Short mmCIF file of C-alpha atoms in Angstrom, two decimals:
data_model
loop_
_atom_site.label_atom_id
_atom_site.label_comp_id
_atom_site.label_asym_id
_atom_site.label_seq_id
_atom_site.Cartn_x
_atom_site.Cartn_y
_atom_site.Cartn_z
CA UNK A 4 -12.32 -84.00 30.24
CA UNK A 5 -13.81 -80.52 30.55
CA UNK A 6 -12.72 -77.86 28.08
CA UNK A 7 -10.92 -74.71 29.23
CA UNK A 8 -12.75 -71.41 29.25
CA UNK A 9 -10.60 -68.25 28.71
CA UNK A 10 -11.45 -64.93 30.29
CA UNK A 11 -8.48 -62.67 29.80
CA UNK A 12 -4.79 -62.27 29.26
CA UNK A 13 -2.78 -60.56 31.95
CA UNK A 14 0.93 -59.69 32.41
CA UNK A 15 3.14 -61.32 35.00
CA UNK A 16 3.53 -64.94 33.86
CA UNK A 17 2.76 -66.27 37.36
CA UNK A 18 0.43 -69.11 38.19
CA UNK A 19 -2.27 -68.30 40.76
CA UNK A 20 -5.88 -68.76 41.79
CA UNK A 21 -8.49 -65.97 41.87
CA UNK A 22 -11.17 -65.77 44.52
CA UNK A 23 -14.17 -65.46 42.13
CA UNK A 24 -16.69 -67.92 40.66
CA UNK A 25 -16.42 -68.55 36.92
CA UNK A 26 -18.77 -69.83 34.27
CA UNK A 27 -18.81 -73.20 35.97
CA UNK A 28 -20.68 -71.68 38.92
CA UNK A 29 -17.73 -72.10 41.25
CA UNK A 30 -17.35 -75.85 40.73
CA UNK A 31 -13.67 -75.30 39.87
CA UNK A 32 -11.03 -72.64 40.35
CA UNK A 33 -10.47 -69.61 38.24
CA UNK A 34 -6.73 -69.59 37.80
CA UNK A 35 -3.80 -68.33 35.68
CA UNK A 36 -1.97 -70.40 33.08
CA UNK A 37 1.46 -68.78 32.68
CA UNK A 38 3.62 -68.46 29.59
CA UNK A 39 6.80 -66.34 29.72
CA UNK A 40 5.74 -62.92 31.11
CA UNK A 41 2.03 -63.42 30.30
CA UNK A 42 -0.74 -65.56 31.70
CA UNK A 43 -4.26 -66.54 30.65
CA UNK A 44 -7.06 -66.38 33.18
CA UNK A 45 -9.08 -69.62 32.79
CA UNK A 46 -11.45 -72.10 34.41
CA UNK A 47 -13.08 -75.37 33.40
CA UNK A 48 -15.97 -74.85 31.03
CA UNK A 49 -19.36 -76.54 31.46
CA UNK A 50 -20.05 -76.17 27.74
CA UNK A 51 -17.88 -76.87 24.63
CA UNK A 52 -19.65 -74.07 22.69
CA UNK A 53 -21.53 -70.96 23.81
CA UNK A 54 -23.15 -70.16 20.48
CA UNK A 55 -26.88 -70.63 20.04
CA UNK A 56 -27.73 -70.41 23.80
CA UNK A 57 -31.08 -69.25 25.00
CA UNK A 58 -30.98 -65.60 25.91
CA UNK A 59 -31.36 -66.20 29.63
CA UNK A 60 -28.53 -68.78 29.62
CA UNK A 61 -26.30 -66.53 27.52
CA UNK A 62 -26.86 -63.65 29.94
CA UNK A 63 -26.02 -65.87 32.94
CA UNK A 64 -22.74 -66.98 31.50
CA UNK A 65 -21.94 -63.49 30.25
CA UNK A 66 -22.42 -62.10 33.79
CA UNK A 67 -19.98 -64.71 35.12
CA UNK A 68 -17.51 -63.88 32.34
CA UNK A 69 -17.63 -60.14 33.20
CA UNK A 70 -17.50 -60.79 36.93
CA UNK A 71 -14.22 -62.69 36.60
CA UNK A 72 -12.59 -60.07 34.38
CA UNK A 73 -13.63 -57.25 36.73
CA UNK A 74 -12.30 -59.20 39.75
CA UNK A 75 -8.94 -59.89 38.06
CA UNK A 76 -8.75 -56.26 37.06
CA UNK A 77 -8.40 -55.30 40.73
CA UNK A 78 -4.95 -56.82 40.74
CA UNK A 79 -3.72 -56.85 37.12
CA UNK A 80 -4.04 -54.95 33.87
CA UNK A 81 -6.48 -56.98 31.82
CA UNK A 82 -6.78 -57.74 28.13
CA UNK A 83 -10.31 -59.23 27.83
CA UNK A 84 -10.96 -62.31 25.73
CA UNK A 85 -14.24 -62.53 23.78
CA UNK A 86 -17.13 -64.15 25.65
CA UNK A 87 -17.52 -67.84 24.89
CA UNK A 88 -13.87 -68.55 23.99
CA UNK A 89 -13.07 -72.17 24.74
CA UNK A 90 -9.97 -74.30 24.03
CA UNK A 91 -9.66 -78.05 24.65
CA UNK A 92 -7.00 -77.94 27.36
CA UNK A 93 -4.19 -75.99 29.04
CA UNK A 94 -1.67 -77.06 26.35
CA UNK A 95 -3.77 -75.23 23.72
CA UNK A 96 -4.03 -72.21 26.03
CA UNK A 97 -0.20 -72.07 26.24
CA UNK A 98 -0.13 -72.39 22.45
CA UNK A 99 -2.46 -69.38 22.27
CA UNK A 100 -0.21 -67.34 24.55
CA UNK A 101 2.85 -68.33 22.61
CA UNK A 102 1.36 -67.57 19.20
CA UNK A 103 -0.12 -64.24 20.31
CA UNK A 104 2.68 -63.25 22.67
CA UNK A 105 3.93 -60.20 20.79
CA UNK A 106 0.38 -59.00 20.03
CA UNK A 107 -0.77 -59.45 23.62
CA UNK A 108 2.28 -57.74 25.11
CA UNK A 109 1.99 -54.79 22.77
CA UNK A 110 -1.72 -54.34 23.46
CA UNK A 111 -1.31 -54.52 27.23
CA UNK A 112 1.37 -51.88 27.02
CA UNK A 113 -0.83 -49.71 24.79
CA UNK A 114 -3.71 -49.76 27.25
CA UNK A 115 -1.67 -49.54 30.45
CA UNK A 116 -3.14 -47.06 32.89
CA UNK A 117 -6.39 -46.82 30.88
CA UNK A 118 -9.90 -47.97 31.70
CA UNK A 119 -13.31 -48.07 30.16
CA UNK A 120 -16.23 -46.00 31.47
CA UNK A 121 -19.77 -46.57 30.15
CA UNK A 122 -22.21 -43.65 30.08
CA UNK A 123 -25.91 -44.13 29.43
CA UNK A 124 -28.14 -41.09 28.88
CA UNK A 125 -31.89 -41.50 29.43
CA UNK A 126 -34.88 -39.32 28.94
CA UNK A 127 -38.43 -39.34 30.31
CA UNK A 128 -40.17 -41.14 27.45
CA UNK A 129 -43.70 -40.23 28.60
CA UNK A 130 -42.74 -36.58 28.63
CA UNK A 131 -41.20 -36.84 25.17
CA UNK A 132 -44.30 -38.49 23.81
CA UNK A 133 -46.42 -35.69 25.24
CA UNK A 134 -44.23 -33.11 23.43
CA UNK A 135 -44.44 -35.05 20.16
CA UNK A 136 -48.24 -35.26 20.55
CA UNK A 137 -48.38 -31.48 20.44
CA UNK A 138 -46.70 -31.36 16.98
CA UNK A 139 -49.06 -30.03 14.30
CA UNK A 140 -48.77 -33.09 12.00
CA UNK A 141 -49.78 -35.38 14.82
CA UNK A 142 -52.66 -33.17 15.92
CA UNK A 143 -54.09 -33.17 12.38
CA UNK A 144 -53.76 -36.93 11.89
CA UNK A 145 -55.31 -37.61 15.33
CA UNK A 146 -58.28 -35.41 14.41
CA UNK A 147 -58.81 -37.35 11.15
CA UNK A 148 -58.64 -40.68 13.01
CA UNK A 149 -61.00 -39.54 15.75
CA UNK A 150 -63.63 -38.47 13.28
CA UNK A 151 -63.84 -41.89 11.52
CA UNK A 152 -64.42 -45.54 12.47
CA UNK A 153 -61.30 -47.49 13.50
CA UNK A 154 -61.60 -49.89 10.54
CA UNK A 155 -61.37 -46.95 8.10
CA UNK A 156 -58.16 -45.43 9.40
CA UNK A 157 -55.39 -48.13 9.38
CA UNK A 158 -53.17 -46.05 7.02
CA UNK A 159 -53.52 -42.93 9.22
CA UNK A 160 -52.66 -44.92 12.37
CA UNK A 161 -49.51 -46.29 10.68
CA UNK A 162 -48.64 -42.79 9.60
CA UNK A 163 -48.97 -41.51 13.15
CA UNK A 164 -46.56 -44.23 14.34
CA UNK A 165 -44.10 -43.35 11.63
CA UNK A 166 -44.18 -39.63 12.46
CA UNK A 167 -43.71 -40.32 16.16
CA UNK A 168 -40.70 -42.55 15.44
CA UNK A 169 -39.19 -39.98 13.08
CA UNK A 170 -39.61 -37.25 15.65
CA UNK A 171 -38.00 -39.43 18.35
CA UNK A 172 -35.03 -40.06 16.09
CA UNK A 173 -34.59 -36.39 15.21
CA UNK A 174 -34.74 -35.35 18.84
CA UNK A 175 -32.28 -38.04 19.85
CA UNK A 176 -29.85 -37.12 17.08
CA UNK A 177 -30.03 -33.44 18.00
CA UNK A 178 -29.31 -34.24 21.65
CA UNK A 179 -26.37 -36.49 20.75
CA UNK A 180 -24.81 -33.68 18.78
CA UNK A 181 -24.73 -31.71 22.07
CA UNK A 182 -23.86 -34.65 24.34
CA UNK A 183 -21.01 -36.43 22.52
CA UNK A 184 -18.50 -33.60 21.99
CA UNK A 185 -18.09 -32.82 25.78
CA UNK A 186 -17.58 -36.54 26.42
CA UNK A 187 -15.10 -36.87 23.58
CA UNK A 188 -13.06 -34.01 25.05
CA UNK A 189 -12.10 -36.08 28.09
CA UNK A 190 -11.78 -39.49 26.38
CA UNK A 191 -8.86 -41.09 24.58
CA UNK A 192 -11.36 -43.01 22.45
CA UNK A 193 -15.12 -43.44 22.29
CA UNK A 194 -17.44 -46.17 20.99
CA UNK A 195 -21.13 -45.52 20.41
CA UNK A 196 -23.00 -48.64 21.44
CA UNK A 197 -26.45 -49.78 20.35
CA UNK A 198 -29.48 -48.47 22.24
CA UNK A 199 -31.28 -51.05 24.32
CA UNK A 200 -34.65 -49.38 23.99
CA UNK A 201 -36.37 -46.02 23.20
CA UNK A 202 -35.77 -44.68 26.72
CA UNK A 203 -32.08 -44.32 25.84
CA UNK A 204 -30.71 -41.19 24.23
CA UNK A 205 -27.09 -42.35 24.10
CA UNK A 206 -25.06 -45.41 25.17
CA UNK A 207 -21.32 -44.84 24.90
CA UNK A 208 -18.10 -46.43 26.08
CA UNK A 209 -15.21 -44.08 26.79
CA UNK A 210 -11.56 -44.99 27.12
CA UNK A 211 -9.96 -42.73 29.74
CA UNK A 212 -6.87 -42.47 31.87
CA UNK A 213 -6.95 -41.55 35.53
CA UNK A 214 -7.07 -37.82 34.79
CA UNK A 215 -9.78 -38.36 32.14
CA UNK A 216 -11.86 -40.26 34.67
CA UNK A 217 -11.88 -37.29 36.99
CA UNK A 218 -12.68 -34.89 34.14
CA UNK A 219 -15.53 -37.18 33.07
CA UNK A 220 -17.24 -36.71 36.43
CA UNK A 221 -16.99 -32.95 35.93
CA UNK A 222 -18.38 -33.10 32.39
CA UNK A 223 -21.33 -35.18 33.44
CA UNK A 224 -22.12 -32.76 36.24
CA UNK A 225 -21.91 -29.86 33.72
CA UNK A 226 -24.21 -31.68 31.26
CA UNK A 227 -26.73 -32.46 34.02
CA UNK A 228 -26.85 -28.79 34.89
CA UNK A 229 -27.04 -27.71 31.21
CA UNK A 230 -30.06 -29.95 30.53
CA UNK A 231 -31.72 -28.90 33.80
CA UNK A 232 -32.47 -32.45 34.90
CA UNK A 233 -34.44 -33.37 31.81
CA UNK A 234 -31.86 -36.05 31.01
CA UNK A 235 -30.62 -38.72 33.40
CA UNK A 236 -26.94 -39.73 33.32
CA UNK A 237 -25.65 -43.14 34.45
CA UNK A 238 -21.92 -43.83 34.59
CA UNK A 239 -20.50 -47.31 35.19
CA UNK A 240 -16.83 -48.04 35.73
CA UNK A 241 -13.95 -48.42 35.83
CA UNK A 242 -14.16 -51.47 33.58
CA UNK A 243 -11.67 -53.41 31.44
CA UNK A 244 -11.32 -51.98 27.92
CA UNK A 245 -13.84 -54.45 26.43
CA UNK A 246 -15.10 -52.10 23.72
CA UNK A 247 -11.67 -51.09 22.56
CA UNK A 248 -9.51 -54.21 22.74
CA UNK A 249 -10.93 -57.74 22.99
CA UNK A 250 -9.03 -60.85 21.99
CA UNK A 251 -10.80 -62.96 19.39
CA UNK A 252 -9.62 -66.49 18.75
CA UNK A 253 -10.73 -68.49 15.72
CA UNK A 254 -9.92 -72.09 15.00
CA UNK A 255 -10.12 -73.88 11.65
CA UNK A 256 -12.03 -76.99 10.67
CA UNK A 257 -10.09 -79.68 8.88
CA UNK A 258 -12.96 -80.11 6.44
CA UNK A 259 -12.88 -76.45 5.29
CA UNK A 260 -9.12 -76.31 5.02
CA UNK A 261 -9.02 -79.62 3.15
CA UNK A 262 -11.72 -78.43 0.69
CA UNK A 263 -9.82 -75.22 0.10
CA UNK A 264 -6.49 -76.94 -0.66
CA UNK A 265 -8.21 -79.30 -3.14
CA UNK A 266 -9.76 -76.28 -4.89
CA UNK A 267 -6.30 -74.84 -5.30
CA UNK A 268 -4.79 -78.15 -6.33
CA UNK A 269 -2.37 -78.34 -3.42
CA UNK A 270 -0.74 -81.36 -1.76
CA UNK A 271 -0.47 -82.14 1.90
CA UNK A 272 2.12 -79.41 2.42
CA UNK A 273 2.60 -76.06 0.69
CA UNK A 274 4.27 -72.71 1.18
CA UNK A 275 2.42 -69.41 1.11
CA UNK A 276 4.15 -68.68 -2.15
CA UNK A 277 2.79 -71.88 -3.68
CA UNK A 278 -0.73 -71.07 -2.46
CA UNK A 279 -0.54 -67.69 -4.14
CA UNK A 280 0.99 -69.08 -7.30
CA UNK A 281 -1.70 -71.75 -7.69
CA UNK A 282 -4.41 -69.24 -7.04
CA UNK A 283 -3.19 -66.83 -9.73
CA UNK A 284 -2.73 -69.65 -12.22
CA UNK A 285 -6.28 -70.97 -11.68
CA UNK A 286 -7.79 -67.46 -11.54
CA UNK A 287 -6.31 -66.74 -14.97
CA UNK A 288 -8.13 -69.85 -16.29
CA UNK A 289 -11.44 -69.48 -14.44
CA UNK A 290 -12.02 -65.68 -14.39
CA UNK A 291 -15.40 -64.79 -15.88
CA UNK A 292 -13.74 -62.29 -18.29
CA UNK A 293 -11.97 -65.28 -19.88
CA UNK A 294 -15.09 -67.38 -19.92
CA UNK A 295 -17.95 -65.09 -21.04
CA UNK A 296 -20.09 -67.96 -22.27
CA UNK A 297 -19.90 -69.95 -19.07
CA UNK A 298 -22.89 -69.22 -16.73
CA UNK A 299 -20.99 -70.95 -13.88
CA UNK A 300 -17.81 -68.91 -14.23
CA UNK A 301 -18.63 -66.36 -11.53
CA UNK A 302 -19.59 -68.99 -9.00
CA UNK A 303 -16.38 -70.99 -9.68
CA UNK A 304 -14.30 -67.82 -9.31
CA UNK A 305 -16.00 -66.94 -6.00
CA UNK A 306 -15.26 -70.45 -4.68
CA UNK A 307 -11.62 -70.19 -5.76
CA UNK A 308 -11.28 -66.76 -4.10
CA UNK A 309 -12.81 -68.11 -0.91
CA UNK A 310 -10.36 -71.05 -0.90
CA UNK A 311 -7.41 -68.74 -1.45
CA UNK A 312 -8.38 -66.35 1.37
CA UNK A 313 -9.11 -69.21 3.74
CA UNK A 314 -5.71 -70.81 3.13
CA UNK A 315 -3.86 -67.53 3.39
CA UNK A 316 -5.55 -66.83 6.71
CA UNK A 317 -4.72 -70.37 7.83
CA UNK A 318 -1.12 -70.14 6.55
CA UNK A 319 -0.38 -66.83 8.24
CA UNK A 320 -0.76 -68.37 11.71
CA UNK A 321 2.82 -68.65 12.73
CA UNK A 322 4.92 -71.47 14.18
CA UNK A 323 5.62 -71.14 17.88
CA UNK A 324 7.73 -72.83 20.51
CA UNK A 325 5.71 -73.99 23.50
CA UNK A 326 7.56 -75.31 26.56
CA UNK A 327 6.44 -78.73 27.68
CA UNK A 328 6.04 -79.90 31.29
CA UNK A 329 9.81 -80.28 31.71
CA UNK A 330 10.52 -76.83 30.18
CA UNK A 331 11.84 -78.25 26.94
CA UNK A 332 10.78 -76.61 23.72
CA UNK A 333 8.28 -78.45 21.56
CA UNK A 334 7.52 -77.01 18.14
CA UNK A 335 3.73 -76.65 17.64
CA UNK A 336 1.71 -75.07 14.92
CA UNK A 337 1.36 -75.62 11.24
CA UNK A 338 4.72 -74.54 9.84
CA UNK A 339 7.84 -76.67 9.67
CA UNK A 340 11.32 -75.63 8.68
CA UNK A 341 13.76 -72.94 9.81
CA UNK A 342 12.48 -69.37 10.25
CA UNK A 343 15.01 -68.11 7.71
CA UNK A 344 13.17 -69.90 4.89
CA UNK A 345 9.64 -69.55 3.72
CA UNK A 346 7.60 -71.72 6.12
CA UNK A 347 5.84 -74.84 4.84
CA UNK A 348 2.17 -75.12 5.68
CA UNK A 349 0.91 -78.58 6.68
CA UNK A 350 -2.65 -79.57 5.88
CA UNK A 351 -2.80 -82.60 8.16
CA UNK A 352 -5.78 -82.91 10.49
CA UNK A 353 -3.50 -82.52 13.54
CA UNK A 354 -1.87 -79.31 12.17
CA UNK A 355 -5.22 -77.78 11.22
CA UNK A 356 -6.72 -78.44 14.65
CA UNK A 357 -3.72 -76.69 16.32
CA UNK A 358 -3.90 -73.53 14.16
CA UNK A 359 -5.42 -70.40 15.72
CA UNK A 360 -6.25 -67.02 14.21
CA UNK A 361 -5.76 -64.33 16.82
CA UNK A 362 -6.96 -60.74 16.54
CA UNK A 363 -7.60 -57.73 18.81
CA UNK A 364 -10.89 -56.11 17.92
CA UNK A 365 -13.15 -53.34 19.06
CA UNK A 366 -16.40 -54.72 20.39
CA UNK A 367 -19.96 -53.34 20.71
CA UNK A 368 -22.26 -54.58 23.36
CA UNK A 369 -25.20 -56.83 22.40
CA UNK A 370 -28.45 -55.00 21.90
#
């Protein structure tokens, strides 16, 4: 059975099909999996894992991922999910929605009425190189190189390249000091993205509301006039707030959780309090300060700390109630017991495979 690819979380909690091709090249529908007043936009996935792809394949799937999100955005507020997020089936998708329900709802409310605009500023690189070529340091080095055989001037040629690069960086930084403040004035937030190549002066994502979007057009026109056409401005949007709020979902491997619990001397179930108690007890025994003659003390302490952090992250995923096909509640997750008591964490293979770490993170585009 094909895995389920997740594109976004939207409000509404209504099932439906979207008229757009997904990462499976249109072989299946892109549709909504509802849970309460939320829904996940999903499709079948041709791959179980999108890590380690060849660049051209990664770009093809990424374009499909973005195409779906932008199509859904025409009808719904969208909380994007990180590219390449796959879960085994719709049941796990509902588990994700249930576990992250409060976080998803709060984030959708926070970004309601807001959109991302991407501004790229370019310069004429050949013109800039000509200007740099007229700098005194470059002129002197070029004269030295020209007067001697090529094989005698490798150091000077490297020095020329370094001076050119340093001059490019100084000029770009000076321009950004003039470009970014006017853009920040109209934005609710701003992320500076990596430059794709030397032809870029700036590559920024701006979070704006409707009024900010109109003001952005005015600021770009003003900047174009100020720089007298020497810079070229490209503005793309509106887009979903990918750079400011993207859902990241992380699962756990049974092997890593099992190793961590053994390091802390825990049984098949444990509370968060017991995890912390065992860690502090073992840390007091293994800390390098208490074992100054042991060359392995630091390594053992690092392993213990990793195990503790791993189990705390695992343990803090909360129990949720996911309705089954008949609408009845079925407890899923890794905690058992009543919410009024400290939950008990299960380390069984089934519980570990159901656990999900959910976070909303700012993202930068891939350079």
